[in-house]
Coordinates of C-alpha atoms in Angstrom, one line a residue:
Chain R
X277 CA -7.2 -40.3 6.4
X278 CA -9.8 -42.1 4.5
X279 CA -12.8 -40.4 3.1
X280 CA -15.6 -42.4 1.7
X281 CA -18.3 -40.8 -0.4
X282 CA -21.0 -42.6 -2.4
X283 CA -19.3 -41.3 -5.5
X284 CA -16.0 -42.6 -4.6
X285 CA -17.5 -46.1 -3.7
X286 CA -19.2 -46.2 -7.1
X287 CA -15.9 -45.4 -8.9
X288 CA -14.0 -47.8 -6.6
X289 CA -16.3 -50.7 -7.4
X290 CA -16.1 -49.6 -11.2
X291 CA -12.4 -49.6 -11.0
X292 CA -12.1 -53.0 -9.4
X293 CA -14.3 -54.7 -12.0
X294 CA -12.5 -52.7 -14.7
X295 CA -9.4 -54.3 -13.5
X296 CA -11.0 -57.9 -13.7
X297 CA -12.2 -57.1 -17.2
X298 CA -8.5 -56.0 -18.1
X299 CA -7.1 -59.1 -16.8
X300 CA -9.7 -61.1 -18.7
X301 CA -8.8 -59.4 -22.0
X302 CA -5.1 -59.9 -21.3
X303 CA -5.6 -63.6 -20.4
X304 CA -7.6 -64.2 -23.7
X305 CA -5.4 -62.0 -25.9
X306 CA -8.2 -59.7 -26.7
X307 CA -7.3 -56.0 -27.8
X308 CA -10.2 -54.0 -26.3
X309 CA -10.9 -50.4 -27.4
X310 CA -13.2 -48.0 -25.6
X311 CA -14.7 -45.8 -28.4
X312 CA -15.9 -42.5 -27.0
X313 CA -17.2 -39.3 -28.7
X314 CA -20.0 -36.9 -29.0
X315 CA -23.5 -38.1 -30.3
X316 CA -23.4 -38.3 -34.0
X317 CA -19.7 -38.3 -34.6
X318 CA -19.9 -41.4 -36.6
X319 CA -18.8 -44.1 -34.2
X320 CA -21.1 -46.8 -35.7
X321 CA -20.3 -45.7 -39.3
X322 CA -16.5 -46.1 -38.5
X323 CA -17.4 -49.6 -37.0
X324 CA -19.1 -50.5 -40.2
X325 CA -16.1 -49.4 -42.5
X326 CA -13.6 -51.0 -40.0
X327 CA -15.5 -54.3 -39.8
X328 CA -15.7 -54.4 -43.6
X329 CA -12.0 -53.6 -43.9
X330 CA -11.0 -56.2 -41.3
X331 CA -12.8 -59.0 -43.1
X332 CA -9.8 -59.5 -45.5
X333 CA -7.3 -59.4 -42.6
X334 CA -8.1 -62.6 -40.9
X335 CA -8.7 -60.8 -37.6
X336 CA -11.7 -61.9 -35.4
X337 CA -13.5 -58.9 -33.9
X338 CA -16.5 -58.5 -31.6
X339 CA -18.5 -55.4 -30.7
X340 CA -20.2 -54.3 -27.5
X341 CA -22.4 -51.2 -28.0
X342 CA -23.7 -48.8 -25.3
X343 CA -26.7 -46.7 -25.8
X344 CA -29.0 -44.7 -23.6
X345 CA -32.0 -46.2 -25.4
X346 CA -32.7 -48.4 -28.5
X347 CA -30.7 -51.1 -30.2
X348 CA -30.5 -49.2 -33.5
X349 CA -26.7 -49.2 -33.6
X350 CA -26.4 -52.9 -33.0
X351 CA -29.0 -53.6 -35.7
X352 CA -26.8 -51.6 -38.1
X353 CA -24.0 -54.2 -37.5
X354 CA -26.2 -57.3 -37.8
X355 CA -25.0 -58.0 -41.3
X356 CA -21.5 -58.8 -40.0
X357 CA -20.9 -62.4 -38.9
X358 CA -19.5 -61.6 -35.7
X359 CA -20.8 -61.1 -32.1
X360 CA -22.6 -57.9 -31.6
X361 CA -24.0 -57.2 -28.1
X362 CA -26.2 -54.1 -27.3
X363 CA -26.1 -52.7 -23.9
X364 CA -28.8 -50.3 -23.0
X365 CA -28.1 -47.9 -20.0
X366 CA -31.6 -46.8 -19.6
X367 CA -30.7 -43.2 -19.1
X368 CA -27.3 -43.4 -17.7
X369 CA -24.8 -41.3 -19.5
X370 CA -21.9 -43.7 -19.7
X371 CA -21.0 -47.4 -19.7
X372 CA -19.7 -48.9 -16.5
X373 CA -17.3 -51.8 -16.1
X374 CA -20.0 -54.0 -14.6
X375 CA -22.2 -53.7 -17.5
X376 CA -19.4 -54.6 -19.9
X377 CA -18.4 -57.5 -17.7
X378 CA -22.0 -58.9 -18.1
X379 CA -21.6 -58.9 -21.9
X380 CA -18.3 -60.8 -21.9
X381 CA -19.7 -64.2 -21.9
X382 CA -21.7 -63.4 -25.0
X383 CA -18.7 -62.2 -27.2
X384 CA -17.3 -65.6 -27.7
X385 CA -14.0 -64.6 -26.0
X386 CA -12.0 -67.5 -27.1
X387 CA -12.6 -66.6 -30.7
X388 CA -12.2 -62.8 -30.2
X389 CA -8.9 -60.9 -30.8
X390 CA -10.2 -57.3 -31.1
X391 CA -13.1 -56.0 -29.1
X392 CA -14.7 -52.6 -29.8
X393 CA -16.6 -51.2 -26.9
X394 CA -18.7 -48.3 -28.4
X395 CA -19.6 -46.1 -25.4
X396 CA -22.6 -43.8 -25.0
X397 CA -22.3 -40.5 -27.2
X398 CA -21.1 -38.2 -24.5
X399 CA -17.8 -36.3 -24.6
X400 CA -17.7 -35.7 -20.8
X401 CA -18.8 -38.5 -18.4
X402 CA -17.3 -41.7 -20.1
X403 CA -13.8 -40.1 -19.7
X404 CA -14.0 -41.0 -15.9
X405 CA -15.1 -44.6 -16.2
X406 CA -12.5 -47.3 -16.9
X407 CA -14.0 -50.3 -18.6
X408 CA -10.9 -52.4 -18.6
X409 CA -10.0 -51.6 -22.1
X410 CA -6.4 -51.4 -23.4
X411 CA -7.1 -47.8 -24.6
X412 CA -9.7 -45.2 -25.2
X413 CA -10.1 -44.0 -28.9
X414 CA -11.8 -40.7 -29.0
X415 CA -13.6 -39.9 -32.3
X416 CA -14.1 -36.2 -33.2
X417 CA -16.0 -35.3 -36.3
X418 CA -14.9 -32.2 -38.4
X419 CA -18.5 -30.9 -38.1
X420 CA -17.9 -30.4 -34.3
X421 CA -15.3 -27.7 -35.0
X422 CA -11.7 -27.5 -34.0
X423 CA -12.1 -26.3 -30.3
X424 CA -13.4 -29.6 -28.8
X425 CA -10.1 -30.8 -27.4
X426 CA -9.7 -27.5 -25.4
X427 CA -13.4 -27.5 -24.2
X428 CA -13.6 -31.2 -23.2
X429 CA -10.0 -31.8 -22.2
X430 CA -10.4 -34.9 -19.9
X431 CA -11.6 -37.1 -22.8
X432 CA -8.7 -36.2 -25.0
X433 CA -6.2 -36.4 -22.2
X434 CA -7.4 -40.1 -21.2
X435 CA -7.4 -41.2 -24.8
X436 CA -4.5 -42.8 -26.6
X437 CA -5.9 -42.4 -30.1
X438 CA -7.9 -39.6 -31.8
X439 CA -9.8 -40.4 -35.0
X440 CA -10.9 -37.2 -36.8
X441 CA -13.9 -38.5 -38.8
X442 CA -16.0 -36.9 -41.7
X443 CA -13.0 -35.4 -43.4
X444 CA -15.2 -35.4 -46.6
X445 CA -17.2 -32.6 -45.1
X446 CA -14.1 -30.3 -44.5
X447 CA -15.0 -28.1 -47.5
X448 CA -18.3 -27.3 -46.0
X449 CA -17.6 -26.7 -42.3
X450 CA -15.7 -24.4 -40.2
X451 CA -13.0 -26.6 -39.0
X452 CA -9.2 -26.0 -39.4
X453 CA -7.5 -29.4 -39.4
X454 CA -4.1 -28.0 -38.3
X455 CA -5.8 -26.2 -35.5
X456 CA -7.8 -29.3 -34.4
X457 CA -4.5 -31.4 -34.3
X458 CA -2.6 -28.6 -32.5
X459 CA -5.5 -28.4 -29.8
X460 CA -5.5 -32.2 -29.5
X461 CA -1.8 -32.4 -29.1
X462 CA -1.7 -29.5 -26.6
X463 CA -4.0 -31.5 -24.3
X464 CA -2.3 -34.8 -25.0
X465 CA 1.1 -34.8 -26.8
X466 CA 1.3 -38.5 -27.1
X467 CA -2.1 -39.0 -29.0
X468 CA -1.9 -41.1 -32.2
X469 CA -4.1 -39.4 -34.8
X470 CA -6.0 -40.8 -37.7
X471 CA -8.1 -38.9 -40.3
X472 CA -11.0 -40.9 -41.7
X473 CA -14.1 -40.4 -43.9
X474 CA -16.7 -43.2 -43.9
X475 CA -18.2 -41.8 -47.1
X476 CA -15.3 -41.9 -49.3
X477 CA -13.2 -44.3 -47.3
X478 CA -10.2 -42.0 -46.9
X479 CA -7.9 -43.2 -44.0
X480 CA -9.7 -46.4 -43.2
X481 CA -6.9 -48.4 -44.4
X482 CA -4.3 -46.7 -42.2
X483 CA -6.6 -46.9 -39.2
X484 CA -7.1 -50.7 -39.8
X485 CA -3.5 -51.3 -40.5
X486 CA -2.8 -49.9 -37.1
X487 CA -5.5 -52.0 -35.6
X488 CA -4.1 -55.1 -37.1
X489 CA -0.6 -54.4 -36.0
X490 CA -1.9 -53.9 -32.4
X491 CA -3.6 -57.2 -32.6
X492 CA -0.6 -59.1 -33.9
X493 CA 2.2 -57.3 -31.8
X494 CA 0.3 -57.2 -28.7
X495 CA 2.4 -54.0 -27.5
X496 CA -0.9 -52.8 -25.9
X497 CA -0.5 -55.2 -23.1
X498 CA 2.0 -52.8 -21.5
X499 CA 0.3 -49.5 -22.2
X500 CA -3.2 -50.2 -20.9
X501 CA -4.8 -47.7 -18.6
Chain J
X1300 CA -42.0 -43.8 3.4
X1301 CA -39.1 -41.3 2.8
X1302 CA -36.0 -42.6 1.1
X1303 CA -33.0 -40.2 1.1
X1304 CA -30.0 -40.8 -1.1
X1305 CA -27.1 -38.5 -1.9
X1306 CA -28.2 -38.2 -5.5
X1307 CA -31.8 -37.4 -4.5
X1308 CA -30.5 -34.8 -2.1
X1309 CA -28.4 -33.1 -5.0
X1310 CA -31.4 -33.2 -7.2
X1311 CA -33.8 -31.8 -4.5
X1312 CA -31.3 -29.0 -3.7
X1313 CA -31.0 -28.2 -7.4
X1314 CA -34.8 -28.2 -7.8
X1315 CA -35.3 -25.8 -4.9
X1316 CA -32.8 -23.3 -6.3
X1317 CA -34.3 -23.8 -9.8
X1318 CA -37.6 -22.8 -8.3
X1319 CA -36.0 -19.6 -7.0
X1320 CA -34.4 -18.9 -10.3
X1321 CA -37.8 -19.4 -11.9
X1322 CA -39.6 -16.9 -9.5
X1323 CA -36.8 -14.5 -10.2
X1324 CA -37.2 -14.7 -13.9
X1325 CA -40.9 -14.3 -13.6
X1326 CA -40.7 -11.4 -11.2
X1327 CA -38.2 -9.6 -13.5
X1328 CA -40.1 -10.6 -16.7
X1329 CA -37.2 -12.4 -18.2
X1330 CA -37.8 -15.2 -20.6
X1331 CA -35.1 -17.7 -19.8
X1332 CA -34.1 -20.5 -22.3
X1333 CA -32.0 -23.5 -21.5
X1334 CA -30.1 -24.4 -24.7
X1335 CA -29.0 -28.0 -24.6
X1336 CA -27.4 -30.2 -27.4
X1337 CA -24.4 -32.4 -28.3
X1338 CA -21.0 -30.8 -28.4
X1339 CA -20.5 -29.1 -31.7
X1340 CA -24.2 -28.8 -32.8
X1341 CA -23.8 -25.1 -33.3
X1342 CA -25.3 -23.5 -30.1
X1343 CA -22.8 -20.6 -29.9
X1344 CA -23.1 -20.0 -33.7
X1345 CA -26.9 -20.1 -33.3
X1346 CA -26.5 -17.6 -30.6
X1347 CA -24.3 -15.3 -32.7
X1348 CA -26.8 -15.3 -35.5
X1349 CA -29.7 -14.8 -33.0
X1350 CA -28.0 -11.9 -31.3
X1351 CA -27.4 -10.2 -34.6
X1352 CA -31.0 -10.7 -35.6
X1353 CA -32.4 -9.4 -32.5
X1354 CA -30.4 -6.1 -32.6
X1355 CA -33.1 -4.6 -34.8
X1356 CA -36.0 -5.8 -32.7
X1357 CA -35.5 -3.7 -29.5
X1358 CA -35.2 -6.8 -27.3
X1359 CA -32.7 -6.9 -24.5
X1360 CA -31.0 -10.2 -24.3
X1361 CA -28.2 -11.6 -22.0
X1362 CA -26.3 -14.9 -22.2
X1363 CA -25.0 -17.2 -19.6
X1364 CA -22.6 -19.9 -21.1
X1365 CA -21.7 -23.2 -19.4
X1366 CA -18.5 -25.2 -20.4
X1367 CA -16.5 -27.9 -18.9
X1368 CA -13.3 -25.8 -19.6
X1369 CA -12.4 -22.5 -21.3
X1370 CA -14.1 -19.3 -22.0
X1371 CA -13.8 -19.7 -25.8
X1372 CA -17.6 -19.5 -26.4
X1373 CA -18.1 -16.3 -24.2
X1374 CA -15.1 -14.7 -26.0
X1375 CA -17.0 -15.3 -29.4
X1376 CA -19.9 -13.2 -28.1
X1377 CA -17.8 -10.3 -26.8
X1378 CA -18.5 -8.1 -29.8
X1379 CA -22.3 -7.8 -28.8
X1380 CA -23.0 -5.1 -26.3
X1381 CA -24.8 -7.3 -23.9
X1382 CA -24.0 -9.1 -20.6
X1383 CA -22.2 -12.4 -21.3
X1384 CA -21.3 -14.5 -18.4
X1385 CA -19.1 -17.6 -18.7
X1386 CA -19.6 -20.5 -16.2
X1387 CA -16.9 -23.2 -16.1
X1388 CA -18.0 -26.4 -14.5
X1389 CA -14.5 -27.7 -14.1
X1390 CA -15.3 -31.2 -15.4
X1391 CA -18.9 -31.4 -14.4
X1392 CA -21.2 -32.6 -17.3
X1393 CA -24.0 -30.1 -16.9
X1394 CA -25.1 -26.8 -15.4
X1395 CA -26.9 -26.8 -12.1
X1396 CA -29.3 -24.2 -10.8
X1397 CA -26.8 -22.9 -8.1
X1398 CA -24.2 -22.0 -10.6
X1399 CA -26.8 -20.2 -12.7
X1400 CA -28.1 -18.3 -9.7
X1401 CA -24.6 -17.1 -8.9
X1402 CA -24.5 -15.5 -12.4
X1403 CA -27.8 -13.8 -12.1
X1404 CA -26.5 -10.7 -10.4
X1405 CA -24.2 -10.2 -13.3
X1406 CA -26.6 -10.2 -16.2
X1407 CA -28.2 -6.9 -15.3
X1408 CA -31.6 -8.4 -14.6
X1409 CA -33.6 -5.2 -14.6
X1410 CA -32.4 -4.5 -18.2
X1411 CA -32.7 -8.1 -19.4
X1412 CA -35.9 -9.5 -21.3
X1413 CA -34.5 -12.6 -22.8
X1414 CA -31.9 -15.0 -21.2
X1415 CA -30.1 -17.7 -23.2
X1416 CA -28.4 -20.1 -20.8
X1417 CA -26.1 -22.3 -23.1
X1418 CA -25.6 -25.5 -21.2
X1419 CA -22.5 -27.9 -21.6
X1420 CA -22.5 -29.9 -24.8
X1421 CA -24.1 -33.1 -23.6
X1422 CA -27.2 -34.8 -24.8
X1423 CA -27.7 -36.8 -21.7
X1424 CA -27.1 -35.3 -18.4
X1425 CA -28.4 -31.7 -18.6
X1426 CA -31.8 -33.2 -19.4
X1427 CA -32.3 -34.0 -15.6
X1428 CA -31.3 -30.7 -14.3
X1429 CA -33.9 -27.9 -14.1
X1430 CA -32.1 -24.5 -14.0
X1431 CA -35.3 -22.4 -13.6
X1432 CA -35.6 -21.8 -17.4
X1433 CA -39.1 -21.2 -18.9
X1434 CA -38.3 -24.0 -21.4
X1435 CA -35.5 -26.1 -22.8
X1436 CA -34.5 -25.8 -26.4
X1437 CA -32.7 -28.8 -27.9
X1438 CA -30.5 -28.1 -30.8
X1439 CA -29.8 -31.0 -33.2
X1440 CA -27.5 -30.7 -36.1
X1441 CA -28.2 -32.6 -39.4
X1442 CA -24.6 -33.9 -39.2
X1443 CA -25.7 -36.0 -36.1
X1444 CA -28.1 -37.9 -38.2
X1445 CA -31.9 -38.5 -37.9
X1446 CA -31.9 -41.1 -35.1
X1447 CA -30.9 -38.9 -32.2
X1448 CA -34.5 -38.3 -30.8
X1449 CA -34.7 -42.2 -30.3
X1450 CA -31.3 -42.7 -28.9
X1451 CA -31.4 -39.7 -26.4
X1452 CA -35.1 -39.5 -25.7
X1453 CA -35.1 -37.8 -22.3
X1454 CA -33.6 -34.6 -23.8
X1455 CA -36.2 -34.4 -26.6
X1456 CA -39.0 -35.2 -24.2
X1457 CA -38.0 -32.5 -21.7
X1458 CA -37.6 -29.8 -24.5
X1459 CA -40.5 -27.6 -25.7
X1460 CA -38.5 -26.5 -28.8
X1461 CA -36.2 -28.3 -31.3
X1462 CA -33.9 -26.3 -33.6
X1463 CA -32.5 -28.5 -36.4
X1464 CA -29.3 -26.6 -37.2
X1465 CA -26.8 -27.0 -40.1
X1466 CA -29.6 -27.5 -42.8
X1467 CA -27.0 -26.2 -45.2
X1468 CA -25.0 -29.4 -44.8
X1469 CA -28.2 -31.6 -45.8
X1470 CA -26.8 -32.3 -49.3
X1471 CA -23.7 -33.8 -47.8
X1472 CA -24.8 -35.8 -44.9
X1473 CA -27.0 -38.9 -44.2
X1474 CA -29.9 -37.2 -42.5
X1475 CA -33.5 -37.6 -43.6
X1476 CA -35.3 -34.4 -42.3
X1477 CA -38.7 -36.0 -42.5
X1478 CA -37.4 -39.0 -40.4
X1479 CA -35.8 -36.7 -38.0
X1480 CA -39.0 -34.7 -37.5
X1481 CA -41.0 -37.9 -37.2
X1482 CA -38.6 -39.3 -34.6
X1483 CA -38.7 -36.2 -32.6
X1484 CA -42.4 -35.9 -32.5
X1485 CA -42.7 -39.5 -31.7
X1486 CA -40.8 -38.9 -28.5
X1487 CA -42.5 -35.4 -27.9
X1488 CA -45.6 -34.6 -30.0
X1489 CA -45.9 -31.1 -28.7
X1490 CA -42.4 -30.0 -29.9
X1491 CA -42.1 -26.7 -31.7
X1492 CA -39.5 -27.2 -34.5
X1493 CA -37.4 -24.7 -36.3
X1494 CA -34.8 -25.4 -39.0
X1495 CA -31.8 -23.2 -39.2
X1496 CA -28.5 -22.6 -40.9
X1497 CA -26.0 -20.3 -39.3
X1498 CA -24.0 -20.3 -42.7
X1499 CA -26.6 -19.1 -45.1
X1500 CA -29.1 -17.6 -42.4
X1501 CA -32.0 -19.8 -43.4
X1502 CA -34.6 -20.1 -40.6
X1503 CA -33.0 -17.4 -38.3
X1504 CA -35.8 -15.0 -38.9
X1505 CA -38.5 -17.5 -38.1
X1506 CA -36.7 -18.6 -34.9
X1507 CA -36.2 -14.9 -33.9
X1508 CA -39.9 -14.0 -34.8
X1509 CA -40.9 -16.7 -32.3
X1510 CA -38.5 -15.5 -29.7
X1511 CA -39.7 -12.0 -30.0
X1512 CA -43.3 -13.1 -29.7
X1513 CA -42.7 -15.1 -26.6
X1514 CA -40.9 -12.0 -24.9
X1515 CA -43.9 -9.8 -25.8
X1516 CA -46.8 -12.0 -25.1
X1517 CA -45.2 -13.7 -22.0
X1518 CA -47.4 -16.9 -22.6
X1519 CA -44.3 -18.9 -21.3
X1520 CA -45.0 -17.7 -17.8
X1521 CA -47.7 -20.4 -17.7
X1522 CA -45.8 -23.2 -19.5
X1523 CA -42.6 -23.2 -17.5
X1524 CA -41.0 -26.4 -16.3

């Protein structure tokens, strides 16, 4: 039996193009990450710290940024000498593979080894849309509390990496790190977890070590999904 | 010309039921608020502080809470002797009017004067779904930064009230309150703005004064939408 709904057709078209994007990334040797989180978790700050750290590592990154409105995030990254493409969804709550595909000609793919796709700030909808990335990285800030993996499980289930950001605020917020890790691992036992602060730089080195290793070893080519 | 799409039909059905909900609230004299925000902005903490404050004001509240998964938020409010209904959307990114309607028989409508509908944590999708509320209240936490109104304009445009929460964290985060207010008012010049901290209680009185006034004066019956 074959049931066709509009929704299913949209997802099917998205998945087809995501598959093409994934083939493109693998052919060009680009490690593509889909960064997902709530609004204000610090995705762009994490990118700023990451790009700064990567400058000394001879890795060539590029960034595609999705926002409902404005190009504020892309402007924050203009000081880096790398391709930064802003996608504006005009109200839509997530990036789709077609929109990402349209940006790929602008990222200088032959010079890019590591592509950060910063999704719209939304802990629900982007979980269901494959962009062709090697993996999703979910960023959760300590200010959001330790219950988010349980309340928004799809996002944590579909991610391979969790970055717990804003650890500098731990003394001031009601967030138990052990509980947050436990909740995240209960939803997805194979999550790789980093803890970072973009204010004091804690954990940025470890996160960038891991990124550099992925780019060099290309193990991600077998784990995409 | 009449164009029918699935999406439009869903919205049309939602709007019909939202209209019925609104009539119900007006008939029963219930001031209904739709609380919308990012995940982790402190909606449930604000509700805890608000319900505590209202206990001395002889106002009868009830709460309907929407979450993608779990009943953690409703459990946090169990100590209050009021109706608390948990709605689980099972993955959906926003509440719809039909789901809220189904909860209305359980809130003891003849004893309720003030209904808080806590939406799913999502700064995008709930903006487009009328639940029949008198007004939307958007909660933005200082930890999310001051640029959110510009990046998620629909939510701030469709709200009548903005509660800036977690003001106790201002010394530790990169959020300029003047800029946040200016950005919010640029999107929606008629926003009523409160500043609150659920840690030290700042601003809770002013917010509850305003709530109590709305319940007594019923001016909201002419501003609904």
